[in-house]
PDB file of C-alpha atoms in Angstrom:
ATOM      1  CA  UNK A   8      57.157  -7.510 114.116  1.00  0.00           C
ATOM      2  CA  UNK A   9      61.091  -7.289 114.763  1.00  0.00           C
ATOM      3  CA  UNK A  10      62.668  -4.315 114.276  1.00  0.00           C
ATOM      4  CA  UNK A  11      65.422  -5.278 112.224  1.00  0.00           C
ATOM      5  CA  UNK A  12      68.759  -3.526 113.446  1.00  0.00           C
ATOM      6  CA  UNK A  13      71.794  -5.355 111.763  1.00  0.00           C
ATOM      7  CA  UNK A  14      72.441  -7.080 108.516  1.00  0.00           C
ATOM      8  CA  UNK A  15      72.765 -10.219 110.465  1.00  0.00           C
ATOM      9  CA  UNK A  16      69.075 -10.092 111.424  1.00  0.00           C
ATOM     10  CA  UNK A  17      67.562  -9.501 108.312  1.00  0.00           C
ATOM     11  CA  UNK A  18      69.548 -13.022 106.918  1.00  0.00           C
ATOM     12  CA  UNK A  19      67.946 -14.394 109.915  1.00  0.00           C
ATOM     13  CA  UNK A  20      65.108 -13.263 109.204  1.00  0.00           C
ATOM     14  CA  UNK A  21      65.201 -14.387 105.494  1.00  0.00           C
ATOM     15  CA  UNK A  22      66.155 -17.632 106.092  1.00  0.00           C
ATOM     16  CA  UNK A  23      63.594 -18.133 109.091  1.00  0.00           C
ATOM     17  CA  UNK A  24      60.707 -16.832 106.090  1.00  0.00           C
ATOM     18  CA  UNK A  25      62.501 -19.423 103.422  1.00  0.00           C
ATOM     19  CA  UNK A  26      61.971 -22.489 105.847  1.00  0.00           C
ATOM     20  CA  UNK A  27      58.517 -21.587 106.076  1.00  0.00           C
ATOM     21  CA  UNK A  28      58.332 -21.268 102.861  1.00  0.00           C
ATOM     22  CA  UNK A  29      59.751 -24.712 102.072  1.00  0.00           C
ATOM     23  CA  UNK A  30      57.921 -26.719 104.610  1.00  0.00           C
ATOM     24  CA  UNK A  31      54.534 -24.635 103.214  1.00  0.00           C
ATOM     25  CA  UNK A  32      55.573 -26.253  99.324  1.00  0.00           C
ATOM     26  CA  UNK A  33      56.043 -29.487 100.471  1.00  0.00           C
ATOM     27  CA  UNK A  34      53.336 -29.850 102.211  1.00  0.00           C
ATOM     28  CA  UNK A  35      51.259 -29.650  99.133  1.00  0.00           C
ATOM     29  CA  UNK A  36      52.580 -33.255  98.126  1.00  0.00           C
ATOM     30  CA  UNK A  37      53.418 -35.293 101.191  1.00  0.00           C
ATOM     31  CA  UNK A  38      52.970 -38.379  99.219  1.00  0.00           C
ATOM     32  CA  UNK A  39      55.747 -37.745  96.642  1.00  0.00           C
ATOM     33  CA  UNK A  40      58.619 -37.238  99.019  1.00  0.00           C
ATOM     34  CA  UNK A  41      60.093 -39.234 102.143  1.00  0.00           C
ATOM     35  CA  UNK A  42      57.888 -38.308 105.285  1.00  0.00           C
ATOM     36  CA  UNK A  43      59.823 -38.789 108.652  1.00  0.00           C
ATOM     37  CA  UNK A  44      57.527 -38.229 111.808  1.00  0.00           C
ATOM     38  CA  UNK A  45      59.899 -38.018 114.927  1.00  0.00           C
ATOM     39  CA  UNK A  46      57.423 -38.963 118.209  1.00  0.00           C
ATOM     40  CA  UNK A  47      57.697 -35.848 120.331  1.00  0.00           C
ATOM     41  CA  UNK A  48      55.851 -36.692 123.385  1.00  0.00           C
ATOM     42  CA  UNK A  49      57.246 -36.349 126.563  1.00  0.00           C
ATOM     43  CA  UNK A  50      58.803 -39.738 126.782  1.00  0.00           C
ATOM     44  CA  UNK A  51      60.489 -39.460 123.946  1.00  0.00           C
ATOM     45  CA  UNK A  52      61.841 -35.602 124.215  1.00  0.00           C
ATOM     46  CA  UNK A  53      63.204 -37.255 127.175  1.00  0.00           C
ATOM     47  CA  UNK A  54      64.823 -40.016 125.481  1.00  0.00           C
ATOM     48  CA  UNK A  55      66.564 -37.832 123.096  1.00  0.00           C
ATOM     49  CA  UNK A  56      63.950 -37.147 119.979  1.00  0.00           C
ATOM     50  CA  UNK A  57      64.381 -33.912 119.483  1.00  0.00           C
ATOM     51  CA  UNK A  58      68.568 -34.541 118.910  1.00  0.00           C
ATOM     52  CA  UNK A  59      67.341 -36.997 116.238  1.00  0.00           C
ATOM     53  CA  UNK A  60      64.770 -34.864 114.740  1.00  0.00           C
ATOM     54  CA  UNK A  61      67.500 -31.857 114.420  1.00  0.00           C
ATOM     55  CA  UNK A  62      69.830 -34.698 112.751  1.00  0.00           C
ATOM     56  CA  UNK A  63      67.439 -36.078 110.378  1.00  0.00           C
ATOM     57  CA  UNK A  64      66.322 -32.631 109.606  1.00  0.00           C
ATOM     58  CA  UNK A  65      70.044 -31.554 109.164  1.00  0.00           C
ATOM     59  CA  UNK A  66      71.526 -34.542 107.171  1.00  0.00           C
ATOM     60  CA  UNK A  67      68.958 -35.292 104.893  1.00  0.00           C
ATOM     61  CA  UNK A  68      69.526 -31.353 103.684  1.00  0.00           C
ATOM     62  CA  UNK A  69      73.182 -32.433 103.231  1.00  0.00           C
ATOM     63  CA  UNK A  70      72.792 -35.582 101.434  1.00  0.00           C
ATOM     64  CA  UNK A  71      70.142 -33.550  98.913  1.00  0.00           C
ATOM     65  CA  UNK A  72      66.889 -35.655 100.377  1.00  0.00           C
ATOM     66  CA  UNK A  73      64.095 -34.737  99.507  1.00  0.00           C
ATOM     67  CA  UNK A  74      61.768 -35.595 102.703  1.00  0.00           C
ATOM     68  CA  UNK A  75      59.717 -34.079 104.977  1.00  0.00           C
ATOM     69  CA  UNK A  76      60.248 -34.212 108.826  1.00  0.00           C
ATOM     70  CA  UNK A  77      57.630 -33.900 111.239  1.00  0.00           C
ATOM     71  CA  UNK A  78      56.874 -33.980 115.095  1.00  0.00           C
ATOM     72  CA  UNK A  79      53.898 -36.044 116.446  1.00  0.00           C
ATOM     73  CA  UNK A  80      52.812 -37.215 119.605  1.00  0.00           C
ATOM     74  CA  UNK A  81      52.937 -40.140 121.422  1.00  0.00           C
ATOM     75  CA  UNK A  82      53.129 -43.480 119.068  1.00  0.00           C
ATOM     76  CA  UNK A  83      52.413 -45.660 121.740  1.00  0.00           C
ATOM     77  CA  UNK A  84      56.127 -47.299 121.819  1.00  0.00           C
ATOM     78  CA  UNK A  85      57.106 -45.113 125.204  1.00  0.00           C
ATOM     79  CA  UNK A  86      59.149 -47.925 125.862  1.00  0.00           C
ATOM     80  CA  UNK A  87      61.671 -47.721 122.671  1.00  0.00           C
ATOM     81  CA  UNK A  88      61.834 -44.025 122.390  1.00  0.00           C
ATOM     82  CA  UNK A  89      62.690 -42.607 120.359  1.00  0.00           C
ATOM     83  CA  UNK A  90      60.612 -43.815 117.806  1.00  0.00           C
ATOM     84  CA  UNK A  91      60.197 -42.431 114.191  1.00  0.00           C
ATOM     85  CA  UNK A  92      57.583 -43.658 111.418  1.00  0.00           C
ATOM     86  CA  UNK A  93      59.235 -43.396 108.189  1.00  0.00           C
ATOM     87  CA  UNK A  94      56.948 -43.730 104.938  1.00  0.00           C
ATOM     88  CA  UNK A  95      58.949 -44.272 102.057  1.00  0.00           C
ATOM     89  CA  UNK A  96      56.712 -42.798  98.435  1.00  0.00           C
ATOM     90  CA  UNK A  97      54.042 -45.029  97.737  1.00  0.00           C
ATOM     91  CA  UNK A  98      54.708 -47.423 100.343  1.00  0.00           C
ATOM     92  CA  UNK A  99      53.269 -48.246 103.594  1.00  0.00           C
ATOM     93  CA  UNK A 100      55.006 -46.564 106.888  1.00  0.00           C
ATOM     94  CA  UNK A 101      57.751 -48.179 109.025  1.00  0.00           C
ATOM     95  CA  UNK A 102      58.155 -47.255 112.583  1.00  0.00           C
ATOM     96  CA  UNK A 103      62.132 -47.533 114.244  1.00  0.00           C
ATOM     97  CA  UNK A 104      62.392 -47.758 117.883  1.00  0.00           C
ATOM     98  CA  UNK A 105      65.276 -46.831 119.983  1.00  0.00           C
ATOM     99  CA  UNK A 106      66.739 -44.133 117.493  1.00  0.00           C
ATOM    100  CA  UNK A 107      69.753 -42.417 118.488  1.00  0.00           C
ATOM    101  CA  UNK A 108      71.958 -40.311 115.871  1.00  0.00           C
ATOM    102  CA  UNK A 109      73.928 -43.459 114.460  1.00  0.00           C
ATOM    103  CA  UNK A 110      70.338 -45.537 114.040  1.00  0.00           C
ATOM    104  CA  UNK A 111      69.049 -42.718 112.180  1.00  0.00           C
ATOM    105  CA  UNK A 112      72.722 -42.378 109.686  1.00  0.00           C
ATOM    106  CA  UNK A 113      71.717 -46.269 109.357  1.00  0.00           C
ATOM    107  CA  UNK A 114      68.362 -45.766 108.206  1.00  0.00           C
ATOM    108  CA  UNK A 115      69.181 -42.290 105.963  1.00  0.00           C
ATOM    109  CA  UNK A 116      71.622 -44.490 104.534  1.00  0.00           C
ATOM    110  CA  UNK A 117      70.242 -47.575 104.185  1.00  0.00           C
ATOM    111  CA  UNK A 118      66.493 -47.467 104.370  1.00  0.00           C
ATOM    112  CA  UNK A 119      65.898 -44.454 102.351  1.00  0.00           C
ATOM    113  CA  UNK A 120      68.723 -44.360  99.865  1.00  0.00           C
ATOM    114  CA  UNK A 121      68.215 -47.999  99.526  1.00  0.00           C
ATOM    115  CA  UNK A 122      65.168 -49.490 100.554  1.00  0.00           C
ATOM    116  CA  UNK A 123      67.154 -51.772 102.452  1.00  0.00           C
ATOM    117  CA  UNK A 124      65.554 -52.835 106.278  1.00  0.00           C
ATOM    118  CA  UNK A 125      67.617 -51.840 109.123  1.00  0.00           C
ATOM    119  CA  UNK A 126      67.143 -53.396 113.135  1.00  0.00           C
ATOM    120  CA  UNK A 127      65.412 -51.488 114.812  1.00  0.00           C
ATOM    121  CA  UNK A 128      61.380 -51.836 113.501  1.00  0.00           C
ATOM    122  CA  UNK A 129      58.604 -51.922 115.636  1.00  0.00           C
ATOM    123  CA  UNK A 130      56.045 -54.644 114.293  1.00  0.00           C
ATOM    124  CA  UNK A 131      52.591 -53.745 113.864  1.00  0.00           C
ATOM    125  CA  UNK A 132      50.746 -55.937 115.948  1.00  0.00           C
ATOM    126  CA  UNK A 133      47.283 -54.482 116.402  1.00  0.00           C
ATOM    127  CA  UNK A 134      44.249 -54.156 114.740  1.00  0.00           C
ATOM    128  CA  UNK A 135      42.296 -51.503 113.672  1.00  0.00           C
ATOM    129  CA  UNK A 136      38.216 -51.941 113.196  1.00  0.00           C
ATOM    130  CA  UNK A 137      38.782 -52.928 109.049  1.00  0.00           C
ATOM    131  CA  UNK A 138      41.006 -55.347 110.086  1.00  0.00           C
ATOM    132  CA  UNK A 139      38.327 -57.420 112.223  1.00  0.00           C
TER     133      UNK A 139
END
């Protein structure tokens, strides 16, 4: 454990136990909240996902939000990274290719304050075996 040596590290440390915290409660109801899964593989760390992750994690704290934000792994779009799959409550998952900071304002904004689509979504256009 850390030694604790200032008051500065013991708010650290509070705040670093309060995320955990947070992240532990809502992940006891995924389905009630907005769930934002930020592909993290290594094409899209390289394209800038982890910038967007830290911004959606950021502003939807500002704008009172209540969503979860995750990493995953590859999506299979390496060539629109970054891609993110947002699942709105009780509605099927969109994923947005070529997300940059002002993509992901658009879809905070638009998308998940408003339901309203935004360019940027990735069609669906395979099949899984109980589609055939």
């Amino acid at each position: 454990m850390t030694k604790v040596k200032s008051l500065a590290d013991l708010k650290k440390m509070k705040e670093q136990l309060q995320s955990k915290v947070e992240l532990r409660e809502k992940g006891e109801d995924p389905e009630s909240r907005v769930q934002i899964k930020v592909a993290m593989a290594t094409c899209g760390i390289a394209s800038g996902a982890k910038t967007v992750m830290e911004f959606f994690i950021e502003e939807l704290e500002k704008r009172s939000i209540d969503a979860v934000v995750t990493q995953t792994g590859c999506m299979g779009y390496c060539y629109a990274e970054p891609t993110i799959e947002v699942q709105l409550p009780n509605q099927e998952p969109v994923v947005f290719g070529y997300v940059d900071n002002q993509k992901a304002d658009e879809i905070i904004e638009k998308y998940i304050k408003n339901g309203e689509l935004v360019d940027g979504i990735i069609p669906m256009n395979y099949n899984t075996i109980d589609n055939q």
